Amino acid sequence: MKKIEHIGIAVNDLETSNLIFEKLLGAAPYKFEEVESEGVTTSFFNVGPNKIELLAATNTDSPIAKFIAKKGEGIHHIAFDVEDIVLEIARLKEEGFVVLNEVPKKGADNKLVAFLHPKSTNGVLIELCQEIR
Ligand SMILES: C[C@@H](C(=O)O)C(=O)SCCNC(=O)CCNC(=O)[C@H](O)C(C)(C)COP(=O)(O)OP(=O)(O)OC[C@H]1O[C@@H](n2cnc3c(N)ncnc32)[C@H](O)[C@@H]1OP(=O)(O)O
Ligand SMILES: [Co+2]
């Protein structure tokens, strides 16, 4: 694992939260991206070598809609940058973690992503991401 790539924050309304985080971080998002397969619309902020990803749901089945209904807005996941996502999935599976998608899928910001179930990681949803080169 190379570094924390981003921290994902679940929000009700992307536009409202963009203004809050723009004020907080002193810079506007560098990217907006809808990821239809995940039912989310996102914005990305740079914070030094790491990023903040704001996520709002685009439908009621979205993991973000379900999360907010249960827990309210807040930190949704931590994403780690990995060199080789296929190897990392195999290693973590071997270690007993519950991998939610064993085949990496296309995420936001030019990344292949995979998730670990929060029940196997002390209640924290973990995302692995590898840059598509
Ligand atoms: C675009 C992309 C990117 O960066 O490139 C993204 O980030 S997309 C980000 C959005 N996509 C994803 O999150 C995809 C991976 N997520 C999922 O597959 C799902 O959201 C699960 C994590 C499996 C949770 O789904 P669901 O609640 O239906 O499942 P479940 O019944 O197995 O587990 C429910 C238990 O997990 C808890 N739970 C659910 N989401 C959680 C979260 N984000 N952090 C911590 N706990 C969480 C619930 O409160 C519940 O706890 P109790 O049992 O104690 O009540
Ligand atoms: Co993410």
Coordinates of C-alpha atoms and ligand atoms in Angstrom, one line a residue:
M1 CA 0.0 0.0 0.0
K2 CA 1.6 3.2 -1.1
K3 CA -0.4 5.9 0.6
I4 CA -3.9 7.0 1.5
E5 CA -5.3 8.0 -1.9
H6 CA -8.5 9.6 -0.7
I7 CA -11.0 9.8 2.1
G8 CA -14.6 9.4 0.9
I9 CA -17.2 11.5 2.6
A10 CA -20.9 10.9 2.2
V11 CA -23.0 14.0 1.7
N12 CA -26.6 14.8 1.0
D13 CA -26.1 17.6 -1.4
L14 CA -22.9 17.9 -3.5
E15 CA -23.2 21.6 -4.3
T16 CA -23.7 22.6 -0.7
S17 CA -20.8 20.5 0.5
N18 CA -18.5 21.7 -2.3
L19 CA -18.9 25.2 -0.9
I20 CA -18.1 24.0 2.6
F21 CA -15.0 22.0 1.6
E22 CA -13.9 24.8 -0.7
K23 CA -13.9 27.2 2.3
L24 CA -12.3 24.6 4.5
L25 CA -9.5 23.6 2.2
G26 CA -9.0 27.0 0.5
A27 CA -9.3 25.5 -3.0
A28 CA -12.1 24.4 -5.3
P29 CA -12.6 20.8 -6.4
Y30 CA -10.3 19.8 -9.3
K31 CA -12.7 17.3 -10.7
F32 CA -16.4 16.3 -10.8
E33 CA -17.3 12.9 -11.9
E34 CA -20.5 10.7 -12.0
V35 CA -19.9 7.0 -11.5
E36 CA -23.1 5.5 -12.7
S37 CA -22.2 1.9 -11.7
E38 CA -21.8 3.0 -8.0
G39 CA -24.8 5.3 -8.0
V40 CA -22.7 8.3 -7.0
T41 CA -21.8 11.7 -8.1
T42 CA -18.4 12.9 -6.8
S43 CA -16.1 15.9 -6.4
F44 CA -12.4 15.7 -5.7
F45 CA -10.2 18.1 -3.7
N46 CA -6.4 17.9 -3.4
V47 CA -4.9 18.1 0.0
G48 CA -1.2 17.8 -0.4
P49 CA -0.5 14.3 -1.7
N50 CA -3.9 13.0 -0.7
K51 CA -7.5 13.8 -1.8
I52 CA -10.9 14.2 -0.3
E53 CA -13.8 12.7 -2.3
L54 CA -17.3 14.0 -1.6
L55 CA -20.0 11.5 -2.7
A56 CA -23.7 12.1 -3.1
A57 CA -26.2 9.4 -4.1
T58 CA -27.8 9.5 -7.5
N59 CA -30.4 6.9 -6.7
T60 CA -32.0 5.3 -3.6
D61 CA -30.2 2.0 -4.1
S62 CA -26.8 3.8 -4.0
P63 CA -24.4 2.7 -1.1
I64 CA -24.3 6.4 -0.2
A65 CA -28.1 6.7 0.1
K66 CA -28.2 3.6 2.3
F67 CA -25.2 4.8 4.4
I68 CA -26.7 8.2 5.0
A69 CA -30.1 6.7 5.9
K70 CA -28.5 4.6 8.6
K71 CA -25.6 6.7 9.9
G72 CA -26.1 10.2 8.5
E73 CA -23.5 12.2 6.6
G74 CA -19.8 11.6 7.3
I75 CA -16.7 9.6 6.5
H76 CA -17.8 6.7 4.3
H77 CA -14.5 5.1 3.3
I78 CA -10.7 5.3 3.3
A79 CA -9.0 4.5 0.0
F80 CA -5.4 3.2 -0.3
D81 CA -3.3 3.6 -3.4
V82 CA -1.9 0.2 -4.4
E83 CA 0.7 -0.8 -7.0
D84 CA -1.0 -3.9 -8.3
I85 CA -4.7 -4.2 -7.3
V86 CA -5.0 -7.9 -8.5
L87 CA -2.1 -9.0 -6.3
E88 CA -3.4 -6.9 -3.3
I89 CA -6.9 -8.4 -3.6
A90 CA -5.3 -11.9 -3.6
R91 CA -3.1 -11.1 -0.6
L92 CA -5.9 -9.6 1.5
K93 CA -8.3 -12.4 0.7
E94 CA -5.6 -14.9 1.8
E95 CA -5.3 -12.8 5.0
G96 CA -9.0 -13.4 5.6
F97 CA -10.5 -10.0 4.7
V98 CA -13.9 -10.0 3.0
V99 CA -13.3 -8.6 -0.5
L100 CA -16.6 -7.2 -1.9
N101 CA -15.5 -7.4 -5.5
E102 CA -12.8 -9.8 -6.4
V103 CA -12.7 -8.4 -9.9
P104 CA -11.5 -4.8 -9.9
K105 CA -14.0 -2.3 -11.3
K106 CA -13.8 1.1 -12.8
G107 CA -14.0 3.8 -10.2
A108 CA -13.6 7.6 -10.4
D109 CA -10.5 9.6 -11.3
N110 CA -9.0 7.0 -13.7
K111 CA -8.8 4.2 -11.1
L112 CA -9.5 0.5 -10.8
V113 CA -11.1 -0.1 -7.4
A114 CA -12.1 -2.9 -5.0
F115 CA -13.7 -2.7 -1.6
L116 CA -13.3 -4.7 1.7
H117 CA -16.4 -5.2 3.8
P118 CA -16.3 -3.0 6.9
K119 CA -17.2 -6.0 9.1
S120 CA -13.7 -7.4 8.4
T121 CA -11.9 -4.1 9.0
N122 CA -13.2 -2.7 12.4
G123 CA -16.2 -1.0 10.9
V124 CA -14.2 1.0 8.3
L125 CA -15.1 0.5 4.6
I126 CA -11.7 0.2 2.8
E127 CA -11.2 0.9 -0.9
L128 CA -8.2 -0.2 -2.8
C129 CA -7.3 1.8 -5.9
Q130 CA -4.8 1.5 -8.7
E131 CA -4.2 4.1 -11.3
I132 CA -5.1 3.0 -14.8
R133 CA -1.9 3.3 -16.7
Ligands
LIG1 C1 -16.5 6.1 -7.1 C2 -15.6 5.4 -6.1 C3 -14.2 5.9 -6.2 O1 -13.6 6.4 -5.2 O2 -13.6 5.6 -7.3 C4 -16.2 5.2 -4.8 O3 -15.6 5.6 -3.8 S1 -17.8 4.6 -4.8 C5 -18.3 4.5 -3.1 C6 -19.6 3.8 -3.1 N1 -19.5 2.4 -3.4 C7 -19.3 1.5 -2.4 O4 -19.4 1.8 -1.2 C8 -19.2 0.0 -2.8 C9 -18.9 -0.9 -1.7 N2 -19.9 -0.9 -0.7 C10 -20.8 -1.9 -0.6 O5 -20.8 -2.9 -1.3 C11 -21.9 -1.7 0.5 O6 -22.1 -0.4 0.7 C12 -21.5 -2.4 1.8 C13 -20.3 -1.9 2.4 C14 -21.4 -3.9 1.6 C15 -22.7 -2.1 2.8 O7 -23.9 -2.5 2.2 P1 -25.1 -2.9 3.0 O8 -25.4 -2.0 4.1 O9 -26.3 -3.2 2.0 O10 -24.6 -4.3 3.5 P2 -24.5 -5.3 4.6 O11 -25.9 -5.7 5.0 O12 -23.6 -6.4 4.2 O13 -23.7 -4.6 5.8 C16 -24.4 -3.7 6.6 C17 -23.5 -3.2 7.7 O14 -22.4 -2.5 7.2 C18 -22.5 -1.2 7.7 N3 -21.9 -0.2 6.7 C19 -22.4 0.0 5.5 N4 -21.7 0.9 4.8 C20 -20.7 1.2 5.7 C21 -19.6 2.1 5.6 N5 -19.4 2.8 4.5 N6 -18.7 2.2 6.6 C22 -18.9 1.5 7.7 N7 -20.0 0.6 7.9 C23 -20.8 0.5 6.9 C24 -23.9 -1.0 8.0 O15 -24.1 0.1 8.9 C25 -24.3 -2.3 8.6 O16 -23.9 -2.4 9.9 P3 -24.8 -3.0 11.0 O17 -25.0 -4.5 10.5 O18 -24.0 -2.9 12.3 O19 -26.0 -2.2 11.0
CO2 CO -13.7 6.4 -3.2

